[in-house]
C-alpha positions as a printed NumPy array, in Angstrom:
array([[-14.569,   1.829,   9.541],
       [-11.688,   0.62 ,   7.379],
       [-12.414,  -1.873,   4.634],
       [-10.693,  -5.21 ,   4.35 ],
       [ -8.635,  -5.128,   1.16 ],
       [ -6.805,  -7.208,  -1.396],
       [ -3.634,  -5.931,  -3.073],
       [ -1.223,  -7.384,  -5.61 ],
       [  0.797,  -6.672,  -8.729],
       [ -1.474,  -6.464, -11.76 ],
       [ -1.674,  -5.68 , -15.454],
       [ -4.211,  -3.082, -16.545],
       [ -5.494,  -3.676, -20.082],
       [ -7.703,  -1.526, -22.297],
       [ -8.031,  -0.735, -26.   ],
       [ -5.445,  -3.342, -26.919],
       [ -2.797,  -1.818, -24.629],
       [ -1.393,  -2.861, -21.274],
       [  0.192,  -1.129, -18.291],
       [  1.767,  -2.909, -15.335],
       [  1.224,  -1.806, -11.772],
       [ -0.273,  -2.548,  -8.381],
       [ -3.978,  -2.999,  -7.737],
       [ -5.485,  -2.44 ,  -4.285],
       [ -9.22 ,  -2.697,  -3.688],
       [-11.762,  -3.099,  -0.914],
       [-13.341,  -6.502,  -0.389],
       [-17.094,  -6.929,  -0.72 ],
       [-17.841,  -3.467,  -2.107],
       [-20.378,  -3.539,  -4.932],
       [-19.76 ,  -0.051,  -6.33 ],
       [-16.753,   2.129,  -5.584],
       [-14.86 ,   5.161,  -6.893],
       [-11.448,   4.489,  -8.379],
       [ -8.072,   6.208,  -8.429],
       [ -5.024,   6.081, -10.632],
       [ -2.008,   6.565,  -8.351],
       [  1.278,   7.813,  -9.815],
       [  4.718,   7.16 ,  -8.319],
       [  7.5  ,   9.494,  -7.256],
       [ 10.765,   9.438,  -9.2  ],
       [ 11.96 ,   6.508,  -7.047],
       [  9.639,   4.095,  -8.859],
       [  6.623,   2.081,  -7.776],
       [  8.118,   1.194,  -4.415],
       [  6.653,  -0.101,  -1.173],
       [  5.692,   3.434,  -0.098],
       [  3.458,   3.894,  -3.151],
       [  1.968,   0.443,  -2.636],
       [  1.214,   1.439,   0.96 ],
       [ -0.599,   4.59 ,  -0.191],
       [ -2.639,   2.487,  -2.623],
       [ -3.594,   0.218,   0.257],
       [ -4.524,   3.191,   2.44 ],
       [ -6.923,   4.454,  -0.216],
       [ -8.35 ,   0.958,  -0.662],
       [ -9.094,   0.77 ,   3.068],
       [-11.063,   4.   ,   2.56 ],
       [-13.173,   2.286,  -0.097],
       [-11.322,   3.163,  -3.327],
       [-10.242,   0.831,  -6.115],
       [ -6.655,   1.923,  -6.775],
       [ -4.506,   1.291,  -9.833],
       [ -0.915,   2.365,  -9.133],
       [  0.815,   2.496, -12.507],
       [  4.433,   1.365, -12.826],
       [  6.041,   3.916, -15.119],
       [  9.518,   2.349, -14.763],
       [  8.531,  -1.25 , -15.627],
       [  9.622,  -2.694, -12.303],
       [ 12.726,  -0.586, -11.666],
       [ 12.964,   0.944,  -8.173],
       [ 15.803,   2.915,  -6.61 ],
       [ 16.709,   4.723,  -3.381],
       [ 19.522,   6.679,  -5.04 ],
       [ 18.629,  10.234,  -6.047],
       [ 21.089,  10.3  ,  -8.949],
       [ 19.646,   7.099, -10.368],
       [ 16.098,   8.359,  -9.777],
       [ 16.925,  11.519, -11.717],
       [ 18.218,   9.439, -14.62 ],
       [ 15.112,   7.266, -14.583],
       [ 12.833,  10.285, -14.56 ],
       [ 14.691,  12.124, -17.328],
       [ 14.779,   8.922, -19.386],
       [ 11.029,   8.442, -19.126],
       [  9.275,   9.197, -22.406],
       [  6.353,  11.494, -21.498],
       [  4.084,  10.099, -24.205],
       [  4.798,   6.528, -23.119],
       [  3.995,   7.477, -19.543],
       [  0.752,   9.191, -20.548],
       [ -0.227,   6.179, -22.654],
       [  0.175,   3.92 , -19.625],
       [ -1.893,   6.273, -17.473],
       [ -4.586,   6.52 , -20.14 ],
       [ -4.68 ,   2.725, -20.318],
       [ -5.124,   2.476, -16.54 ],
       [ -7.893,   5.095, -16.612],
       [ -9.667,   3.241, -19.432],
       [ -9.226,  -0.047, -17.553],
       [-10.907,   1.394, -14.474],
       [-13.685,   2.952, -16.548],
       [-14.444,  -0.477, -17.998],
       [-14.911,  -2.131, -14.603],
       [-18.63 ,  -2.592, -13.876],
       [-18.228,  -1.705, -10.186],
       [-16.373,   1.613, -10.756],
       [-18.523,   4.709, -10.291],
       [-15.98 ,   7.482, -11.009],
       [-12.252,   7.877, -11.66 ],
       [ -9.77 ,  10.295, -10.112],
       [ -6.007,  10.624, -10.292],
       [ -3.341,  11.484,  -7.736],
       [  0.446,  11.349,  -7.505],
       [  3.561,  12.68 ,  -5.859],
       [  6.532,  14.727,  -7.131],
       [  7.024,  13.408, -10.679],
       [  3.664,  11.731, -10.184],
       [  2.156,  15.099,  -9.331],
       [  3.24 ,  16.433, -12.706],
       [  1.714,  13.436, -14.455],
       [ -1.438,  13.755, -12.361],
       [ -2.131,  17.135, -13.945],
       [ -1.065,  15.969, -17.402],
       [ -3.279,  12.874, -17.186],
       [ -6.227,  15.038, -16.133],
       [ -5.619,  17.213, -19.189],
       [ -5.354,  14.295, -21.623],
       [ -8.173,  12.164, -20.202],
       [-11.639,  12.668, -18.784],
       [-11.47 ,  12.148, -15.018],
       [-13.619,  13.466, -12.2  ],
       [-10.939,  14.817,  -9.839],
       [ -7.167,  15.288,  -9.593],
       [ -4.987,  15.714,  -6.493],
       [ -1.332,  16.337,  -7.366],
       [  1.255,  16.58 ,  -4.59 ],
       [  4.229,  18.934,  -5.191],
       [  4.514,  18.417,  -8.949],
       [  3.725,  20.997, -11.657],
       [  4.183,  20.752, -15.459],
       [  6.583,  23.26 , -17.017],
       [  4.006,  24.34 , -19.581],
       [  0.893,  25.512, -17.754],
       [ -0.99 ,  26.192, -20.978],
       [ -1.921,  22.501, -20.941],
       [ -4.385,  23.399, -18.179],
       [ -6.69 ,  24.791, -20.851],
       [ -7.622,  21.129, -21.434],
       [ -8.057,  20.23 , -17.757],
       [-11.061,  17.938, -17.372],
       [-11.796,  18.172, -13.633],
       [-11.434,  20.021, -10.318],
       [ -7.951,  20.052,  -8.78 ],
       [ -6.64 ,  20.029,  -5.228],
       [ -2.911,  20.78 ,  -5.335],
       [ -0.842,  20.055,  -2.214],
       [  2.544,  21.692,  -1.666],
       [  5.016,  22.893,   0.92 ],
       [  6.346,  26.431,   1.351],
       [  9.873,  25.118,   2.039],
       [ 10.002,  23.168,  -1.23 ],
       [ 13.046,  24.277,  -3.224],
       [ 11.898,  22.465,  -6.405],
       [  8.215,  23.216,  -6.572],
       [  8.569,  26.69 ,  -5.125],
       [  5.851,  28.987,  -3.797],
       [  6.392,  31.076,  -6.939],
       [  5.592,  28.059,  -9.132],
       [  2.568,  27.192,  -7.   ],
       [  1.287,  30.752,  -7.303],
       [  1.677,  30.521, -11.087],
       [ -0.334,  27.291, -11.036],
       [ -3.063,  29.008,  -9.044],
       [ -3.081,  31.905, -11.508],
       [ -3.237,  29.536, -14.49 ],
       [ -6.208,  27.666, -13.031],
       [ -8.02 ,  30.987, -12.693],
       [ -6.9  ,  32.122, -16.158],
       [ -8.401,  29.054, -17.808],
       [-11.514,  29.097, -15.646],
       [-10.759,  25.771, -13.965],
       [-11.967,  24.773, -10.519],
       [ -9.004,  24.296,  -8.241],
       [ -7.344,  24.96 ,  -4.919],
       [ -3.62 ,  25.295,  -4.254],
       [ -2.995,  24.335,  -0.639],
       [  0.432,  25.298,   0.696],
       [  1.728,  24.11 ,   4.077],
       [  3.985,  26.734,   5.637],
       [  6.345,  24.321,   7.439],
       [  6.436,  21.56 ,   4.817],
       [  9.276,  20.611,   2.476],
       [  9.232,  18.696,  -0.785],
       [  8.002,  15.113,  -0.275],
       [  6.624,  15.934,   3.179],
       [  3.965,  13.233,   2.767],
       [  6.543,  10.444,   2.429],
       [  6.721,   8.754,   5.821],
       [  9.674,   6.605,   4.716],
       [ 11.887,   9.718,   4.495],
       [ 12.268,  11.154,   8.022],
       [ 14.446,  14.013,   6.757],
       [ 11.451,  15.586,   5.007],
       [  8.364,  13.872,   6.452],
       [  6.039,  16.23 ,   8.349],
       [  3.545,  14.106,  10.253],
       [  1.012,  16.789,  11.154],
       [  0.882,  18.3  ,   7.658],
       [  0.796,  14.854,   6.048],
       [ -2.17 ,  13.896,   8.233],
       [ -3.983,  17.117,   7.368],
       [ -3.238,  16.7  ,   3.657],
       [ -4.571,  13.137,   3.776],
       [ -7.848,  14.276,   5.302],
       [ -8.09 ,  17.158,   2.823],
       [ -7.612,  14.83 ,  -0.137],
       [-10.102,  12.304,   1.223],
       [-12.66 ,  15.098,   1.636],
       [-11.923,  16.373,  -1.88 ],
       [-12.283,  12.949,  -3.48 ],
       [-15.361,  12.292,  -1.375],
       [-16.99 ,  15.345,  -2.922],
       [-16.09 ,  14.622,  -6.529],
       [-15.843,  10.826,  -6.803],
       [-19.192,   9.184,  -6.113]])
């Protein structure tokens, strides 16, 4: 049964710092697991807000962090400029602030992190720089896999075999690195899926069946690790 939810723009504050974003949460739930949700390179757009709301209807308190300070685009060239212009440390500081904000809420039982494309990269980085209970990155992998030595939690990585950016070769290297550093993780690759196959606002890449399966897989994963 889906929860009734509330959702709105918000400011997440902790340790004297602030990060803007979008907060979605179930109504009338005393204790709940929480998620930090990280945008694609397009910005914190309506699609990311919708995903936050979907998780909230499943019973999660969701803090979607706005890494671009309100800027959103549908142009790939502009998105590339925004992503390359993003200071990684600034982004990680915002994510750490959101994680600390959720930790401080009296009704939060555990914190996980998830994100897509660029947000998938930052999902893994955030899980290496902060203590979280679970991480589910979609088709995003850091260039330097040695950071996984500091990984704080189990990982479920979701990718597509037809992805020309996050290739099967890169996903296999991620799988090998998880094993090398003794980290619990699964790399799940969908044979017919392309990059961004979960994004139902992009019909040129959206794969409904694989997106539905990935959604159930991630819900099961978070259900196991976020209690």
